[in-house]
Amino acid sequence: MTDVHCHLAALPTKTNGCLLSKRMRKSAITHLIAWAEGLPLDDAEAANARYLERLSAELGRSKTVKKAVLLAMDGVYDASGRLDESKTDFLIANDCVLNAAKANPAFLPGVSINPSRRDAVEEAERCADAGAVLVKVLPNAQCFDPSESRFRALYKTMAKRNLAFLSHVGFEFSLIGQDQSVGDPARLRIALEEGVTVIAAHGCSTGLFVWEKYLGTMKELIARYPNFYVDTSALTLPNRVGALWRLSRMPEFNKRFLFGTDYPLPVFGWGKSTGRDNRFDRQTDVLSAHGLPPAVDFADLPR
Ligand SMILES: [Zn+2]
């Protein structure tokens, strides 16, 4: 099985092209991940190497997951399509995931291209040439609207080069108070119309727990577009477990649910874990126990 949603974490070094804002450097999430993963925040090279070693080892030990799409994270771009470092909280460079995949064939490169960057099409071509399998975006944090028609050229290139489009859906907690509407999966229609394989992250859940306003849209997109999928990443987290419960009651859509973890986030068992501590296997176990066993493998999607 392939994990379609696995994050690379990397601190900026002089050469790796990554960014981390002062705000994020101080944030509780950064420290929590560093602490949980045993990473030295004051030594970027060592922290980056250790993160990849630990991820490779955990994936290598998994009984159920053999490959993982390793995700980069692009930044925010200004109106002229240039990187706006002042608005970018963190950036994980595409070359980091491309290089990691070269070093370990269990990783598939999931690059990140903000469609509003001026060289978006060229970057998609370059990454496809280097073996990328998908483009990950987070519209709320990257400050763009995926439904803008000026992005059609990029979507056409992605369809042509077999790059899937994995988009975060719903509320983004690090952006409270900003425009959240670009997290609506209905805004992915243009990419779907251009024939791109679109994957909405986290089962289309908002992450707000109380109600799932995008479930109707999800059903409609599944019915209308054979190239629309959702991933099951993060669905065992407390704020998304309501969506896990709802999706498990839609067995008719099983063939559109792609397995994902949202590594390195923890996997909660909800009383149904089988006691395995490997995060990939735990996610498989918990999803299966809730009636959502992985049904389609990203590696087997029509291309
Ligand atoms: Zn994620």
PDB file of N, CA and C in Angstrom, residues 25-88:
ATOM      1  N   ARG A  25       9.273  29.364  13.963  1.00  0.00           N
ATOM      2  CA  ARG A  25      10.389  28.851  14.745  1.00  0.00           C
ATOM      3  C   ARG A  25      10.034  28.819  16.233  1.00  0.00           C
ATOM      4  N   LYS A  26       9.227  29.807  16.636  1.00  0.00           N
ATOM      5  CA  LYS A  26       8.841  29.890  18.050  1.00  0.00           C
ATOM      6  C   LYS A  26       7.579  29.090  18.343  1.00  0.00           C
ATOM      7  N   SER A  27       6.868  28.652  17.304  1.00  0.00           N
ATOM      8  CA  SER A  27       5.534  28.107  17.549  1.00  0.00           C
ATOM      9  C   SER A  27       5.580  26.775  18.286  1.00  0.00           C
ATOM     10  N   ALA A  28       4.496  26.538  19.005  1.00  0.00           N
ATOM     11  CA  ALA A  28       4.387  25.319  19.808  1.00  0.00           C
ATOM     12  C   ALA A  28       4.436  24.078  18.925  1.00  0.00           C
ATOM     13  N   ILE A  29       3.845  24.165  17.719  1.00  0.00           N
ATOM     14  CA  ILE A  29       3.794  22.978  16.842  1.00  0.00           C
ATOM     15  C   ILE A  29       5.206  22.560  16.441  1.00  0.00           C
ATOM     16  N   THR A  30       6.031  23.558  16.061  1.00  0.00           N
ATOM     17  CA  THR A  30       7.409  23.257  15.675  1.00  0.00           C
ATOM     18  C   THR A  30       8.144  22.550  16.815  1.00  0.00           C
ATOM     19  N   HIS A  31       7.975  23.074  18.020  1.00  0.00           N
ATOM     20  CA  HIS A  31       8.677  22.489  19.157  1.00  0.00           C
ATOM     21  C   HIS A  31       8.144  21.119  19.521  1.00  0.00           C
ATOM     22  N   LEU A  32       6.830  20.963  19.369  1.00  0.00           N
ATOM     23  CA  LEU A  32       6.221  19.670  19.682  1.00  0.00           C
ATOM     24  C   LEU A  32       6.737  18.585  18.735  1.00  0.00           C
ATOM     25  N   ILE A  33       6.783  18.914  17.430  1.00  0.00           N
ATOM     26  CA  ILE A  33       7.270  17.924  16.454  1.00  0.00           C
ATOM     27  C   ILE A  33       8.746  17.633  16.711  1.00  0.00           C
ATOM     28  N   ALA A  34       9.533  18.699  16.946  1.00  0.00           N
ATOM     29  CA  ALA A  34      10.960  18.505  17.203  1.00  0.00           C
ATOM     30  C   ALA A  34      11.165  17.618  18.430  1.00  0.00           C
ATOM     31  N   TRP A  35      10.375  17.880  19.456  1.00  0.00           N
ATOM     32  CA  TRP A  35      10.496  17.095  20.680  1.00  0.00           C
ATOM     33  C   TRP A  35      10.071  15.643  20.439  1.00  0.00           C
ATOM     34  N   ALA A  36       8.914  15.461  19.790  1.00  0.00           N
ATOM     35  CA  ALA A  36       8.399  14.104  19.573  1.00  0.00           C
ATOM     36  C   ALA A  36       9.343  13.286  18.696  1.00  0.00           C
ATOM     37  N   GLU A  37       9.993  13.945  17.752  1.00  0.00           N
ATOM     38  CA  GLU A  37      10.866  13.227  16.826  1.00  0.00           C
ATOM     39  C   GLU A  37      12.322  13.230  17.285  1.00  0.00           C
ATOM     40  N   GLY A  38      12.586  13.877  18.404  1.00  0.00           N
ATOM     41  CA  GLY A  38      13.962  13.912  18.917  1.00  0.00           C
ATOM     42  C   GLY A  38      14.919  14.683  18.020  1.00  0.00           C
ATOM     43  N   LEU A  39      14.463  15.842  17.498  1.00  0.00           N
ATOM     44  CA  LEU A  39      15.285  16.606  16.558  1.00  0.00           C
ATOM     45  C   LEU A  39      15.967  17.788  17.241  1.00  0.00           C
ATOM     46  N   PRO A  40      17.256  18.007  16.975  1.00  0.00           N
ATOM     47  CA  PRO A  40      17.942  19.178  17.531  1.00  0.00           C
ATOM     48  C   PRO A  40      17.631  20.420  16.696  1.00  0.00           C
ATOM     49  N   LEU A  41      16.795  21.332  17.218  1.00  0.00           N
ATOM     50  CA  LEU A  41      16.386  22.507  16.441  1.00  0.00           C
ATOM     51  C   LEU A  41      17.558  23.451  16.150  1.00  0.00           C
ATOM     52  N   ASP A  42      18.629  23.341  16.936  1.00  0.00           N
ATOM     53  CA  ASP A  42      19.755  24.253  16.734  1.00  0.00           C
ATOM     54  C   ASP A  42      20.781  23.721  15.731  1.00  0.00           C
ATOM     55  N   ASP A  43      20.562  22.542  15.196  1.00  0.00           N
ATOM     56  CA  ASP A  43      21.481  21.981  14.206  1.00  0.00           C
ATOM     57  C   ASP A  43      20.662  21.456  13.025  1.00  0.00           C
ATOM     58  N   ALA A  44      20.453  22.350  12.046  1.00  0.00           N
ATOM     59  CA  ALA A  44      19.536  22.034  10.949  1.00  0.00           C
ATOM     60  C   ALA A  44      19.958  20.789  10.161  1.00  0.00           C
ATOM     61  N   GLU A  45      21.239  20.705   9.812  1.00  0.00           N
ATOM     62  CA  GLU A  45      21.688  19.555   9.007  1.00  0.00           C
ATOM     63  C   GLU A  45      21.411  18.244   9.736  1.00  0.00           C
ATOM     64  N   ALA A  46      21.750  18.223  11.017  1.00  0.00           N
ATOM     65  CA  ALA A  46      21.567  17.004  11.798  1.00  0.00           C
ATOM     66  C   ALA A  46      20.082  16.686  11.959  1.00  0.00           C
ATOM     67  N   ALA A  47      19.273  17.731  12.226  1.00  0.00           N
ATOM     68  CA  ALA A  47      17.833  17.515  12.412  1.00  0.00           C
ATOM     69  C   ALA A  47      17.207  16.961  11.132  1.00  0.00           C
ATOM     70  N   ASN A  48      17.582  17.537   9.984  1.00  0.00           N
ATOM     71  CA  ASN A  48      16.999  17.090   8.714  1.00  0.00           C
ATOM     72  C   ASN A  48      17.380  15.644   8.405  1.00  0.00           C
ATOM     73  N   ALA A  49      18.656  15.320   8.639  1.00  0.00           N
ATOM     74  CA  ALA A  49      19.107  13.947   8.374  1.00  0.00           C
ATOM     75  C   ALA A  49      18.397  12.971   9.312  1.00  0.00           C
ATOM     76  N   ARG A  50      18.265  13.367  10.583  1.00  0.00           N
ATOM     77  CA  ARG A  50      17.641  12.452  11.538  1.00  0.00           C
ATOM     78  C   ARG A  50      16.159  12.232  11.218  1.00  0.00           C
ATOM     79  N   TYR A  51      15.483  13.294  10.806  1.00  0.00           N
ATOM     80  CA  TYR A  51      14.063  13.141  10.458  1.00  0.00           C
ATOM     81  C   TYR A  51      13.894  12.109   9.347  1.00  0.00           C
ATOM     82  N   LEU A  52      14.722  12.227   8.301  1.00  0.00           N
ATOM     83  CA  LEU A  52      14.616  11.307   7.169  1.00  0.00           C
ATOM     84  C   LEU A  52      15.004   9.876   7.558  1.00  0.00           C
ATOM     85  N   GLU A  53      16.042   9.759   8.411  1.00  0.00           N
ATOM     86  CA  GLU A  53      16.444   8.411   8.855  1.00  0.00           C
ATOM     87  C   GLU A  53      15.311   7.734   9.618  1.00  0.00           C
ATOM     88  N   ARG A  54      14.690   8.498  10.527  1.00  0.00           N
ATOM     89  CA  ARG A  54      13.625   7.913  11.349  1.00  0.00           C
ATOM     90  C   ARG A  54      12.404   7.569  10.508  1.00  0.00           C
ATOM     91  N   LEU A  55      12.065   8.445   9.586  1.00  0.00           N
ATOM     92  CA  LEU A  55      10.942   8.175   8.689  1.00  0.00           C
ATOM     93  C   LEU A  55      11.238   6.940   7.831  1.00  0.00           C
ATOM     94  N   SER A  56      12.438   6.874   7.249  1.00  0.00           N
ATOM     95  CA  SER A  56      12.800   5.716   6.416  1.00  0.00           C
ATOM     96  C   SER A  56      12.713   4.434   7.222  1.00  0.00           C
ATOM     97  N   ALA A  57      13.199   4.479   8.464  1.00  0.00           N
ATOM     98  CA  ALA A  57      13.200   3.275   9.294  1.00  0.00           C
ATOM     99  C   ALA A  57      11.770   2.854   9.640  1.00  0.00           C
ATOM    100  N   GLU A  58      10.940   3.822   9.991  1.00  0.00           N
ATOM    101  CA  GLU A  58       9.556   3.478  10.374  1.00  0.00           C
ATOM    102  C   GLU A  58       8.781   2.934   9.177  1.00  0.00           C
ATOM    103  N   LEU A  59       8.994   3.556   8.020  1.00  0.00           N
ATOM    104  CA  LEU A  59       8.339   3.064   6.801  1.00  0.00           C
ATOM    105  C   LEU A  59       8.866   1.671   6.448  1.00  0.00           C
ATOM    106  N   GLY A  60      10.172   1.490   6.586  1.00  0.00           N
ATOM    107  CA  GLY A  60      10.776   0.196   6.274  1.00  0.00           C
ATOM    108  C   GLY A  60      10.256  -0.926   7.161  1.00  0.00           C
ATOM    109  N   ARG A  61       9.888  -0.593   8.388  1.00  0.00           N
ATOM    110  CA  ARG A  61       9.381  -1.609   9.319  1.00  0.00           C
ATOM    111  C   ARG A  61       7.886  -1.853   9.168  1.00  0.00           C
ATOM    112  N   SER A  62       7.197  -0.988   8.426  1.00  0.00           N
ATOM    113  CA  SER A  62       5.737  -1.143   8.316  1.00  0.00           C
ATOM    114  C   SER A  62       5.395  -2.444   7.598  1.00  0.00           C
ATOM    115  N   LYS A  63       4.386  -3.130   8.129  1.00  0.00           N
ATOM    116  CA  LYS A  63       3.928  -4.383   7.512  1.00  0.00           C
ATOM    117  C   LYS A  63       2.932  -4.105   6.383  1.00  0.00           C
ATOM    118  N   THR A  64       2.299  -2.931   6.420  1.00  0.00           N
ATOM    119  CA  THR A  64       1.199  -2.677   5.492  1.00  0.00           C
ATOM    120  C   THR A  64       1.517  -1.627   4.432  1.00  0.00           C
ATOM    121  N   VAL A  65       2.429  -0.703   4.752  1.00  0.00           N
ATOM    122  CA  VAL A  65       2.709   0.404   3.835  1.00  0.00           C
ATOM    123  C   VAL A  65       4.138   0.271   3.317  1.00  0.00           C
ATOM    124  N   LYS A  66       4.273   0.206   2.016  1.00  0.00           N
ATOM    125  CA  LYS A  66       5.595  -0.010   1.420  1.00  0.00           C
ATOM    126  C   LYS A  66       6.183   1.253   0.816  1.00  0.00           C
ATOM    127  N   LYS A  67       5.319   2.165   0.399  1.00  0.00           N
ATOM    128  CA  LYS A  67       5.808   3.405  -0.222  1.00  0.00           C
ATOM    129  C   LYS A  67       5.062   4.594   0.359  1.00  0.00           C
ATOM    130  N   ALA A  68       5.717   5.748   0.357  1.00  0.00           N
ATOM    131  CA  ALA A  68       5.071   6.961   0.851  1.00  0.00           C
ATOM    132  C   ALA A  68       5.374   8.126  -0.073  1.00  0.00           C
ATOM    133  N   VAL A  69       4.322   8.886  -0.409  1.00  0.00           N
ATOM    134  CA  VAL A  69       4.525  10.116  -1.161  1.00  0.00           C
ATOM    135  C   VAL A  69       4.983  11.175  -0.167  1.00  0.00           C
ATOM    136  N   LEU A  70       6.205  11.638  -0.373  1.00  0.00           N
ATOM    137  CA  LEU A  70       6.840  12.577   0.547  1.00  0.00           C
ATOM    138  C   LEU A  70       6.552  14.002   0.058  1.00  0.00           C
ATOM    139  N   LEU A  71       5.966  14.821   0.937  1.00  0.00           N
ATOM    140  CA  LEU A  71       5.420  16.104   0.497  1.00  0.00           C
ATOM    141  C   LEU A  71       6.316  17.306   0.798  1.00  0.00           C
ATOM    142  N   ALA A  72       6.470  18.155  -0.210  1.00  0.00           N
ATOM    143  CA  ALA A  72       7.125  19.451  -0.037  1.00  0.00           C
ATOM    144  C   ALA A  72       6.055  20.486   0.323  1.00  0.00           C
ATOM    145  N   MET A  73       6.448  21.719   0.547  1.00  0.00           N
ATOM    146  CA  MET A  73       5.489  22.782   0.873  1.00  0.00           C
ATOM    147  C   MET A  73       5.992  24.101   0.300  1.00  0.00           C
ATOM    148  N   ASP A  74       5.262  24.605  -0.693  1.00  0.00           N
ATOM    149  CA  ASP A  74       5.667  25.866  -1.311  1.00  0.00           C
ATOM    150  C   ASP A  74       5.231  27.053  -0.446  1.00  0.00           C
ATOM    151  N   GLY A  75       5.701  28.236  -0.783  1.00  0.00           N
ATOM    152  CA  GLY A  75       5.396  29.421   0.007  1.00  0.00           C
ATOM    153  C   GLY A  75       4.294  30.277  -0.588  1.00  0.00           C
ATOM    154  N   VAL A  76       4.258  31.547  -0.172  1.00  0.00           N
ATOM    155  CA  VAL A  76       3.274  32.517  -0.640  1.00  0.00           C
ATOM    156  C   VAL A  76       3.935  33.378  -1.726  1.00  0.00           C
ATOM    157  N   TYR A  77       3.180  33.683  -2.780  1.00  0.00           N
ATOM    158  CA  TYR A  77       3.723  34.467  -3.895  1.00  0.00           C
ATOM    159  C   TYR A  77       2.966  35.771  -4.042  1.00  0.00           C
ATOM    160  N   ASP A  78       3.666  36.830  -4.475  1.00  0.00           N
ATOM    161  CA  ASP A  78       3.010  38.129  -4.615  1.00  0.00           C
ATOM    162  C   ASP A  78       2.314  38.221  -5.978  1.00  0.00           C
ATOM    163  N   ALA A  79       1.705  39.392  -6.228  1.00  0.00           N
ATOM    164  CA  ALA A  79       0.884  39.552  -7.437  1.00  0.00           C
ATOM    165  C   ALA A  79       1.693  39.362  -8.715  1.00  0.00           C
ATOM    166  N   SER A  80       3.023  39.569  -8.639  1.00  0.00           N
ATOM    167  CA  SER A  80       3.817  39.371  -9.851  1.00  0.00           C
ATOM    168  C   SER A  80       4.405  37.955  -9.917  1.00  0.00           C
ATOM    169  N   GLY A  81       3.960  37.094  -8.986  1.00  0.00           N
ATOM    170  CA  GLY A  81       4.386  35.706  -9.048  1.00  0.00           C
ATOM    171  C   GLY A  81       5.749  35.440  -8.435  1.00  0.00           C
ATOM    172  N   ARG A  82       6.216  36.393  -7.587  1.00  0.00           N
ATOM    173  CA  ARG A  82       7.511  36.184  -6.915  1.00  0.00           C
ATOM    174  C   ARG A  82       7.294  35.746  -5.480  1.00  0.00           C
ATOM    175  N   LEU A  83       8.176  34.905  -4.991  1.00  0.00           N
ATOM    176  CA  LEU A  83       8.072  34.399  -3.623  1.00  0.00           C
ATOM    177  C   LEU A  83       8.057  35.566  -2.634  1.00  0.00           C
ATOM    178  N   ASP A  84       7.080  35.581  -1.733  1.00  0.00           N
ATOM    179  CA  ASP A  84       6.986  36.617  -0.701  1.00  0.00           C
ATOM    180  C   ASP A  84       7.438  36.005   0.626  1.00  0.00           C
ATOM    181  N   GLU A  85       8.712  36.207   0.916  1.00  0.00           N
ATOM    182  CA  GLU A  85       9.277  35.563   2.114  1.00  0.00           C
ATOM    183  C   GLU A  85       8.632  36.077   3.391  1.00  0.00           C
ATOM    184  N   SER A  86       8.180  37.353   3.369  1.00  0.00           N
ATOM    185  CA  SER A  86       7.615  37.917   4.596  1.00  0.00           C
ATOM    186  C   SER A  86       6.289  37.261   4.956  1.00  0.00           C
ATOM    187  N   LYS A  87       5.606  36.687   3.962  1.00  0.00           N
ATOM    188  CA  LYS A  87       4.308  36.050   4.241  1.00  0.00           C
ATOM    189  C   LYS A  87       4.415  34.527   4.317  1.00  0.00           C
ATOM    190  N   THR A  88       5.603  33.993   4.048  1.00  0.00           N
ATOM    191  CA  THR A  88       5.778  32.541   4.020  1.00  0.00           C
ATOM    192  C   THR A  88       6.207  32.041   5.401  1.00  0.00           C
TER     193      THR A  88
END
